[in-house]
């Protein structure tokens, strides 16, 4: 009697990779057709370049930090396109260096929050039952507290520093990523390719990391983009209240706070930091809306 060859394990990974590539290329084509999203992307890239080359454009110690009483509160001119503040420091230089502070905190806090919150949400949605109930109730309690208020409370307890500010933003953003990831996992955990992975003996860890999370990235990416704008706005608000980045380090909210005394006579001191906050948040919101439309599988 001829010996039968053992059946080879079935894997859908090549087909999944091909499908993911086609979906990604389709999403990119949709994104490129969205003019407002591309505008937001161009602004964000410009801001990132400004943050990276801030030291090349303006010397930090001489232009940004050093006080020059002889040139204080000068209106915009060729020498100082954005004018000078109450201590004679160039506002343009401080806005440019403030871009580095705001973007670094926004990107770092959002990345950490998405990693922690995404992991918590994936575990909650995948295992379900008691694990899901416990995690969901904890996230519900955190979501019951407004994010900005929670960040203020954390910074007030831990103290004002960049590290504590990032920690506050991470803690206040984790519940959003956990809930979004949990919802996305619930929609994919019982589909055919997950069942096939279980059938060939894949561990839960492998299934979550290799199959579940990659197919849940669309809503997570959109939320990351929108959360950066929320983080920047919250950072500026905390700095305006004196709970964020400390002087003399340039930060847009702190610049607004120090200029409010002179806003009637020297409105430009508050105008340019305020415009920087508005343009940055608008750019991330435009890109986030564009990503949401591009990654929506219901759109053709």
mmCIF file of C-alpha atoms in Angstrom:
data_model
loop_
_atom_site.group_PDB
_atom_site.id
_atom_site.type_symbol
_atom_site.label_atom_id
_atom_site.label_comp_id
_atom_site.label_asym_id
_atom_site.label_seq_id
_atom_site.Cartn_x
_atom_site.Cartn_y
_atom_site.Cartn_z
ATOM 1 C CA UNK A 1 0.000 0.000 0.000
ATOM 2 C CA UNK A 2 1.501 3.316 -1.029
ATOM 3 C CA UNK A 3 2.318 5.708 1.734
ATOM 4 C CA UNK A 4 0.414 8.954 1.518
ATOM 5 C CA UNK A 5 2.276 12.191 1.696
ATOM 6 C CA UNK A 6 1.338 14.270 4.703
ATOM 7 C CA UNK A 7 -0.819 17.224 3.862
ATOM 8 C CA UNK A 8 1.076 20.451 3.667
ATOM 9 C CA UNK A 9 -0.070 23.217 6.013
ATOM 10 C CA UNK A 10 -2.167 25.824 4.270
ATOM 11 C CA UNK A 11 -1.088 29.418 4.606
ATOM 12 C CA UNK A 12 -2.808 32.472 3.255
ATOM 13 C CA UNK A 13 0.105 34.797 3.941
ATOM 14 C CA UNK A 14 1.203 35.409 0.274
ATOM 15 C CA UNK A 15 -2.383 36.136 -0.755
ATOM 16 C CA UNK A 16 -2.836 38.425 2.231
ATOM 17 C CA UNK A 17 0.337 40.306 1.388
ATOM 18 C CA UNK A 18 -0.787 40.760 -2.205
ATOM 19 C CA UNK A 19 -4.216 41.898 -1.044
ATOM 20 C CA UNK A 20 -2.701 44.338 1.479
ATOM 21 C CA UNK A 21 -0.429 45.795 -1.197
ATOM 22 C CA UNK A 22 -3.325 46.318 -3.584
ATOM 23 C CA UNK A 23 -5.445 47.913 -0.859
ATOM 24 C CA UNK A 24 -2.575 50.186 0.161
ATOM 25 C CA UNK A 25 -1.926 51.297 -3.424
ATOM 26 C CA UNK A 26 -5.631 52.005 -3.865
ATOM 27 C CA UNK A 27 -5.675 54.016 -0.629
ATOM 28 C CA UNK A 28 -2.633 56.007 -1.761
ATOM 29 C CA UNK A 29 -4.307 56.832 -5.074
ATOM 30 C CA UNK A 30 -7.398 58.041 -3.211
ATOM 31 C CA UNK A 31 -5.251 60.117 -0.891
ATOM 32 C CA UNK A 32 -3.370 61.730 -3.787
ATOM 33 C CA UNK A 33 -6.682 62.813 -5.320
ATOM 34 C CA UNK A 34 -7.693 64.600 -2.109
ATOM 35 C CA UNK A 35 -6.304 68.110 -2.541
ATOM 36 C CA UNK A 36 -6.997 69.244 1.019
ATOM 37 C CA UNK A 37 -5.233 66.182 2.434
ATOM 38 C CA UNK A 38 -2.220 66.813 0.213
ATOM 39 C CA UNK A 39 -2.185 70.443 1.372
ATOM 40 C CA UNK A 40 -2.147 69.239 4.974
ATOM 41 C CA UNK A 41 0.646 66.782 4.175
ATOM 42 C CA UNK A 42 2.741 69.510 2.530
ATOM 43 C CA UNK A 43 2.320 71.767 5.562
ATOM 44 C CA UNK A 44 3.264 68.925 7.931
ATOM 45 C CA UNK A 45 6.381 68.071 5.914
ATOM 46 C CA UNK A 46 7.360 71.749 5.927
ATOM 47 C CA UNK A 47 6.916 71.922 9.699
ATOM 48 C CA UNK A 48 8.994 68.781 10.178
ATOM 49 C CA UNK A 49 11.780 70.262 8.047
ATOM 50 C CA UNK A 50 11.648 73.476 10.080
ATOM 51 C CA UNK A 51 11.927 71.451 13.276
ATOM 52 C CA UNK A 52 14.860 69.425 11.960
ATOM 53 C CA UNK A 53 16.825 72.425 10.705
ATOM 54 C CA UNK A 54 15.831 74.931 13.397
ATOM 55 C CA UNK A 55 19.404 75.167 14.723
ATOM 56 C CA UNK A 56 20.705 75.814 11.218
ATOM 57 C CA UNK A 57 18.242 78.641 10.646
ATOM 58 C CA UNK A 58 18.504 80.293 14.069
ATOM 59 C CA UNK A 59 21.125 79.892 16.764
ATOM 60 C CA UNK A 60 19.350 78.676 19.891
ATOM 61 C CA UNK A 61 21.415 80.471 22.517
ATOM 62 C CA UNK A 62 22.051 83.745 20.706
ATOM 63 C CA UNK A 63 18.716 84.370 18.977
ATOM 64 C CA UNK A 64 16.128 82.302 20.846
ATOM 65 C CA UNK A 65 17.251 82.488 24.484
ATOM 66 C CA UNK A 66 19.473 85.562 24.833
ATOM 67 C CA UNK A 67 17.662 88.719 25.935
ATOM 68 C CA UNK A 68 18.207 92.000 24.089
ATOM 69 C CA UNK A 69 16.524 94.807 25.996
ATOM 70 C CA UNK A 70 17.567 97.386 23.372
ATOM 71 C CA UNK A 71 15.311 95.687 20.781
ATOM 72 C CA UNK A 72 12.350 94.678 22.926
ATOM 73 C CA UNK A 73 8.804 94.914 21.518
ATOM 74 C CA UNK A 74 9.899 95.871 18.003
ATOM 75 C CA UNK A 75 7.215 95.519 15.285
ATOM 76 C CA UNK A 76 7.754 93.210 12.290
ATOM 77 C CA UNK A 77 10.562 94.414 10.030
ATOM 78 C CA UNK A 78 13.202 93.081 7.643
ATOM 79 C CA UNK A 79 15.528 92.407 10.570
ATOM 80 C CA UNK A 80 12.777 90.703 12.583
ATOM 81 C CA UNK A 81 9.961 89.496 10.247
ATOM 82 C CA UNK A 82 7.724 88.545 13.181
ATOM 83 C CA UNK A 83 8.959 91.313 15.480
ATOM 84 C CA UNK A 84 10.512 90.882 18.930
ATOM 85 C CA UNK A 85 8.968 89.993 22.275
ATOM 86 C CA UNK A 86 9.027 91.772 25.628
ATOM 87 C CA UNK A 87 12.640 90.672 26.188
ATOM 88 C CA UNK A 88 13.942 91.548 22.738
ATOM 89 C CA UNK A 89 14.017 87.972 21.463
ATOM 90 C CA UNK A 90 13.211 87.287 17.814
ATOM 91 C CA UNK A 91 9.664 85.888 17.593
ATOM 92 C CA UNK A 92 10.266 84.136 14.264
ATOM 93 C CA UNK A 93 13.215 82.233 15.730
ATOM 94 C CA UNK A 94 11.194 81.266 18.784
ATOM 95 C CA UNK A 95 8.234 80.119 16.660
ATOM 96 C CA UNK A 96 10.550 77.950 14.531
ATOM 97 C CA UNK A 97 12.202 76.380 17.579
ATOM 98 C CA UNK A 98 8.777 76.028 19.169
ATOM 99 C CA UNK A 99 7.845 73.838 16.195
ATOM 100 C CA UNK A 100 10.462 71.331 17.336
ATOM 101 C CA UNK A 101 9.077 71.284 20.882
ATOM 102 C CA UNK A 102 5.421 70.899 19.893
ATOM 103 C CA UNK A 103 5.983 68.297 17.169
ATOM 104 C CA UNK A 104 8.407 66.206 19.229
ATOM 105 C CA UNK A 105 6.026 66.019 22.185
ATOM 106 C CA UNK A 106 3.013 65.443 19.924
ATOM 107 C CA UNK A 107 4.644 62.660 17.899
ATOM 108 C CA UNK A 108 6.255 60.958 20.907
ATOM 109 C CA UNK A 109 3.131 60.968 23.067
ATOM 110 C CA UNK A 110 0.948 59.759 20.187
ATOM 111 C CA UNK A 111 3.343 56.949 19.266
ATOM 112 C CA UNK A 112 3.570 55.703 22.853
ATOM 113 C CA UNK A 113 -0.187 56.011 23.390
ATOM 114 C CA UNK A 114 -0.934 54.091 20.183
ATOM 115 C CA UNK A 115 1.482 51.296 21.097
ATOM 116 C CA UNK A 116 0.191 50.908 24.654
ATOM 117 C CA UNK A 117 -3.465 51.568 23.892
ATOM 118 C CA UNK A 118 -3.369 49.442 20.732
ATOM 119 C CA UNK A 119 -1.897 46.504 22.628
ATOM 120 C CA UNK A 120 -4.482 46.815 25.392
ATOM 121 C CA UNK A 121 -7.320 47.070 22.879
ATOM 122 C CA UNK A 122 -6.057 44.110 20.836
ATOM 123 C CA UNK A 123 -5.824 41.901 23.926
ATOM 124 C CA UNK A 124 -9.279 43.020 25.073
ATOM 125 C CA UNK A 125 -10.972 42.425 21.740
ATOM 126 C CA UNK A 126 -9.188 39.173 20.891
ATOM 127 C CA UNK A 127 -9.618 37.297 24.179
ATOM 128 C CA UNK A 128 -12.983 38.787 25.160
ATOM 129 C CA UNK A 129 -15.019 37.526 28.124
ATOM 130 C CA UNK A 130 -13.651 38.514 31.536
ATOM 131 C CA UNK A 131 -10.479 40.096 30.144
ATOM 132 C CA UNK A 132 -12.538 42.295 27.846
ATOM 133 C CA UNK A 133 -14.921 43.239 30.644
ATOM 134 C CA UNK A 134 -12.164 44.301 33.056
ATOM 135 C CA UNK A 135 -10.193 46.275 30.460
ATOM 136 C CA UNK A 136 -13.309 47.914 29.026
ATOM 137 C CA UNK A 137 -14.473 49.109 32.435
ATOM 138 C CA UNK A 138 -11.062 50.625 33.191
ATOM 139 C CA UNK A 139 -11.043 52.399 29.821
ATOM 140 C CA UNK A 140 -14.605 53.631 30.433
ATOM 141 C CA UNK A 141 -13.508 55.203 33.725
ATOM 142 C CA UNK A 142 -10.625 56.993 32.018
ATOM 143 C CA UNK A 143 -12.841 58.115 29.140
ATOM 144 C CA UNK A 144 -15.303 59.603 31.629
ATOM 145 C CA UNK A 145 -12.634 62.209 32.472
ATOM 146 C CA UNK A 146 -11.998 64.830 29.747
ATOM 147 C CA UNK A 147 -8.547 64.313 28.236
ATOM 148 C CA UNK A 148 -7.368 67.866 28.845
ATOM 149 C CA UNK A 149 -8.570 67.820 32.451
ATOM 150 C CA UNK A 150 -6.832 64.483 33.049
ATOM 151 C CA UNK A 151 -3.593 65.866 31.586
ATOM 152 C CA UNK A 152 -3.829 68.958 33.818
ATOM 153 C CA UNK A 153 -4.336 66.768 36.888
ATOM 154 C CA UNK A 154 -1.363 64.534 36.039
ATOM 155 C CA UNK A 155 0.998 67.453 35.376
ATOM 156 C CA UNK A 156 -0.190 69.237 38.521
ATOM 157 C CA UNK A 157 0.660 66.153 40.591
ATOM 158 C CA UNK A 158 3.927 65.145 38.910
ATOM 159 C CA UNK A 159 5.279 68.641 38.206
ATOM 160 C CA UNK A 160 6.049 70.645 35.082
ATOM 161 C CA UNK A 161 8.612 69.021 32.802
ATOM 162 C CA UNK A 162 8.682 67.707 29.255
ATOM 163 C CA UNK A 163 8.807 64.102 30.502
ATOM 164 C CA UNK A 164 5.777 64.585 32.740
ATOM 165 C CA UNK A 165 3.979 66.396 29.935
ATOM 166 C CA UNK A 166 4.531 63.462 27.583
ATOM 167 C CA UNK A 167 3.403 61.054 30.299
ATOM 168 C CA UNK A 168 0.232 63.061 30.838
ATOM 169 C CA UNK A 169 -0.555 63.075 27.126
ATOM 170 C CA UNK A 170 0.094 59.334 26.850
ATOM 171 C CA UNK A 171 -2.178 58.445 29.772
ATOM 172 C CA UNK A 172 -4.980 60.707 28.541
ATOM 173 C CA UNK A 173 -4.778 59.258 24.997
ATOM 174 C CA UNK A 174 -4.484 55.531 25.786
ATOM 175 C CA UNK A 175 -8.274 54.945 26.224
ATOM 176 C CA UNK A 176 -9.062 56.298 22.746
ATOM 177 C CA UNK A 177 -6.598 53.963 21.039
ATOM 178 C CA UNK A 178 -7.708 51.037 23.185
ATOM 179 C CA UNK A 179 -11.380 51.477 22.258
ATOM 180 C CA UNK A 180 -10.673 51.990 18.551
ATOM 181 C CA UNK A 181 -8.349 48.962 18.379
ATOM 182 C CA UNK A 182 -10.787 46.790 20.342
ATOM 183 C CA UNK A 183 -13.617 47.643 17.933
ATOM 184 C CA UNK A 184 -11.431 46.906 14.911
ATOM 185 C CA UNK A 185 -10.237 43.591 16.381
ATOM 186 C CA UNK A 186 -13.805 42.473 17.060
ATOM 187 C CA UNK A 187 -14.600 42.837 13.358
ATOM 188 C CA UNK A 188 -11.678 40.697 12.125
ATOM 189 C CA UNK A 189 -10.906 38.119 14.816
ATOM 190 C CA UNK A 190 -13.377 35.519 13.484
ATOM 191 C CA UNK A 191 -12.819 35.909 9.727
ATOM 192 C CA UNK A 192 -11.503 33.061 7.555
ATOM 193 C CA UNK A 193 -7.795 33.854 7.560
ATOM 194 C CA UNK A 194 -7.751 34.051 11.375
ATOM 195 C CA UNK A 195 -9.453 30.649 11.557
ATOM 196 C CA UNK A 196 -6.900 29.296 9.060
ATOM 197 C CA UNK A 197 -4.048 30.590 11.212
ATOM 198 C CA UNK A 198 -5.518 28.870 14.259
ATOM 199 C CA UNK A 199 -5.960 25.650 12.261
ATOM 200 C CA UNK A 200 -2.255 25.453 11.364
ATOM 201 C CA UNK A 201 -1.287 25.932 15.007
ATOM 202 C CA UNK A 202 -0.358 29.616 15.164
ATOM 203 C CA UNK A 203 -0.120 31.000 18.689
ATOM 204 C CA UNK A 204 -2.357 33.804 19.922
ATOM 205 C CA UNK A 205 0.639 36.147 19.988
ATOM 206 C CA UNK A 206 1.469 35.370 16.354
ATOM 207 C CA UNK A 207 -2.135 35.773 15.263
ATOM 208 C CA UNK A 208 -2.484 39.143 17.024
ATOM 209 C CA UNK A 209 0.823 40.577 15.768
ATOM 210 C CA UNK A 210 0.857 39.090 12.257
ATOM 211 C CA UNK A 211 -2.812 38.981 11.281
ATOM 212 C CA UNK A 212 -5.107 40.948 13.567
ATOM 213 C CA UNK A 213 -3.244 44.220 14.167
ATOM 214 C CA UNK A 214 -2.027 44.698 10.531
ATOM 215 C CA UNK A 215 -5.649 44.453 9.369
ATOM 216 C CA UNK A 216 -6.765 46.979 12.000
ATOM 217 C CA UNK A 217 -4.210 49.671 11.154
ATOM 218 C CA UNK A 218 -6.504 51.911 9.084
ATOM 219 C CA UNK A 219 -8.551 53.364 11.990
ATOM 220 C CA UNK A 220 -5.450 53.447 14.197
ATOM 221 C CA UNK A 221 -3.502 55.515 11.629
ATOM 222 C CA UNK A 222 -6.365 57.969 11.285
ATOM 223 C CA UNK A 223 -6.646 58.324 15.063
ATOM 224 C CA UNK A 224 -2.872 58.822 15.373
ATOM 225 C CA UNK A 225 -2.998 61.708 12.901
ATOM 226 C CA UNK A 226 -5.899 63.377 14.678
ATOM 227 C CA UNK A 227 -4.405 62.702 18.117
ATOM 228 C CA UNK A 228 -1.236 64.619 17.222
ATOM 229 C CA UNK A 229 -3.319 67.743 16.669
ATOM 230 C CA UNK A 230 -5.110 67.123 19.976
ATOM 231 C CA UNK A 231 -1.759 66.684 21.729
ATOM 232 C CA UNK A 232 -0.336 69.903 20.292
ATOM 233 C CA UNK A 233 -3.444 71.848 21.295
ATOM 234 C CA UNK A 234 -3.361 70.380 24.813
ATOM 235 C CA UNK A 235 0.352 71.093 25.164
ATOM 236 C CA UNK A 236 -0.224 74.694 24.166
ATOM 237 C CA UNK A 237 -3.113 74.983 26.617
ATOM 238 C CA UNK A 238 -1.063 73.562 29.481
ATOM 239 C CA UNK A 239 1.856 75.862 28.683
ATOM 240 C CA UNK A 240 -0.527 78.827 28.521
ATOM 241 C CA UNK A 241 -1.666 77.930 32.057
ATOM 242 C CA UNK A 242 1.916 77.567 33.265
ATOM 243 C CA UNK A 243 1.770 73.755 33.497
ATOM 244 C CA UNK A 244 3.613 72.890 30.304
ATOM 245 C CA UNK A 245 7.006 73.744 28.862
ATOM 246 C CA UNK A 246 8.862 76.097 31.150
ATOM 247 C CA UNK A 247 10.504 79.344 30.120
ATOM 248 C CA UNK A 248 12.845 80.278 28.526
ATOM 249 C CA UNK A 249 12.353 77.238 26.280
ATOM 250 C CA UNK A 250 10.217 78.383 23.330
ATOM 251 C CA UNK A 251 6.753 76.856 23.056
ATOM 252 C CA UNK A 252 3.743 78.328 21.280
ATOM 253 C CA UNK A 253 1.352 78.223 24.233
ATOM 254 C CA UNK A 254 3.928 79.721 26.574
ATOM 255 C CA UNK A 255 4.588 82.476 24.026
ATOM 256 C CA UNK A 256 0.873 83.268 23.945
ATOM 257 C CA UNK A 257 0.778 83.370 27.721
ATOM 258 C CA UNK A 258 3.695 85.802 28.010
ATOM 259 C CA UNK A 259 2.287 88.073 25.278
ATOM 260 C CA UNK A 260 -1.261 88.442 26.623
ATOM 261 C CA UNK A 261 -0.196 91.407 28.762
ATOM 262 C CA UNK A 262 0.830 93.327 25.629
ATOM 263 C CA UNK A 263 -1.889 92.122 23.262
ATOM 264 C CA UNK A 264 -3.610 95.510 22.944
ATOM 265 C CA UNK A 265 -0.510 97.473 21.945
ATOM 266 C CA UNK A 266 1.655 94.706 20.465
ATOM 267 C CA UNK A 267 -0.803 92.240 18.994
ATOM 268 C CA UNK A 268 1.804 90.655 16.706
ATOM 269 C CA UNK A 269 3.408 89.054 19.776
ATOM 270 C CA UNK A 270 0.355 86.822 20.147
ATOM 271 C CA UNK A 271 -0.606 86.666 16.463
ATOM 272 C CA UNK A 272 2.253 84.563 15.125
ATOM 273 C CA UNK A 273 2.356 81.867 17.841
ATOM 274 C CA UNK A 274 -1.424 81.617 17.563
ATOM 275 C CA UNK A 275 -1.207 81.224 13.784
ATOM 276 C CA UNK A 276 1.437 78.521 14.226
ATOM 277 C CA UNK A 277 -0.905 76.538 16.481
ATOM 278 C CA UNK A 278 -3.868 77.020 14.152
ATOM 279 C CA UNK A 279 -2.021 76.082 10.945
ATOM 280 C CA UNK A 280 -0.407 73.009 12.509
ATOM 281 C CA UNK A 281 -3.654 71.652 13.930
ATOM 282 C CA UNK A 282 -5.485 72.396 10.678
ATOM 283 C CA UNK A 283 -2.832 70.514 8.685
ATOM 284 C CA UNK A 284 -3.079 67.379 10.829
ATOM 285 C CA UNK A 285 -6.882 67.486 10.744
ATOM 286 C CA UNK A 286 -6.889 67.810 6.949
ATOM 287 C CA UNK A 287 -4.505 64.877 6.613
ATOM 288 C CA UNK A 288 -6.497 62.828 9.122
ATOM 289 C CA UNK A 289 -9.753 63.422 7.256
ATOM 290 C CA UNK A 290 -8.052 62.520 3.995
ATOM 291 C CA UNK A 291 -6.635 59.300 5.441
ATOM 292 C CA UNK A 292 -10.035 58.372 6.827
ATOM 293 C CA UNK A 293 -11.623 58.764 3.379
ATOM 294 C CA UNK A 294 -8.760 56.982 1.609
ATOM 295 C CA UNK A 295 -8.706 53.999 3.966
ATOM 296 C CA UNK A 296 -12.478 53.555 4.088
ATOM 297 C CA UNK A 297 -13.178 50.266 2.265
ATOM 298 C CA UNK A 298 -16.750 51.338 1.541
ATOM 299 C CA UNK A 299 -15.526 54.062 -0.816
ATOM 300 C CA UNK A 300 -14.711 53.226 -4.415
#
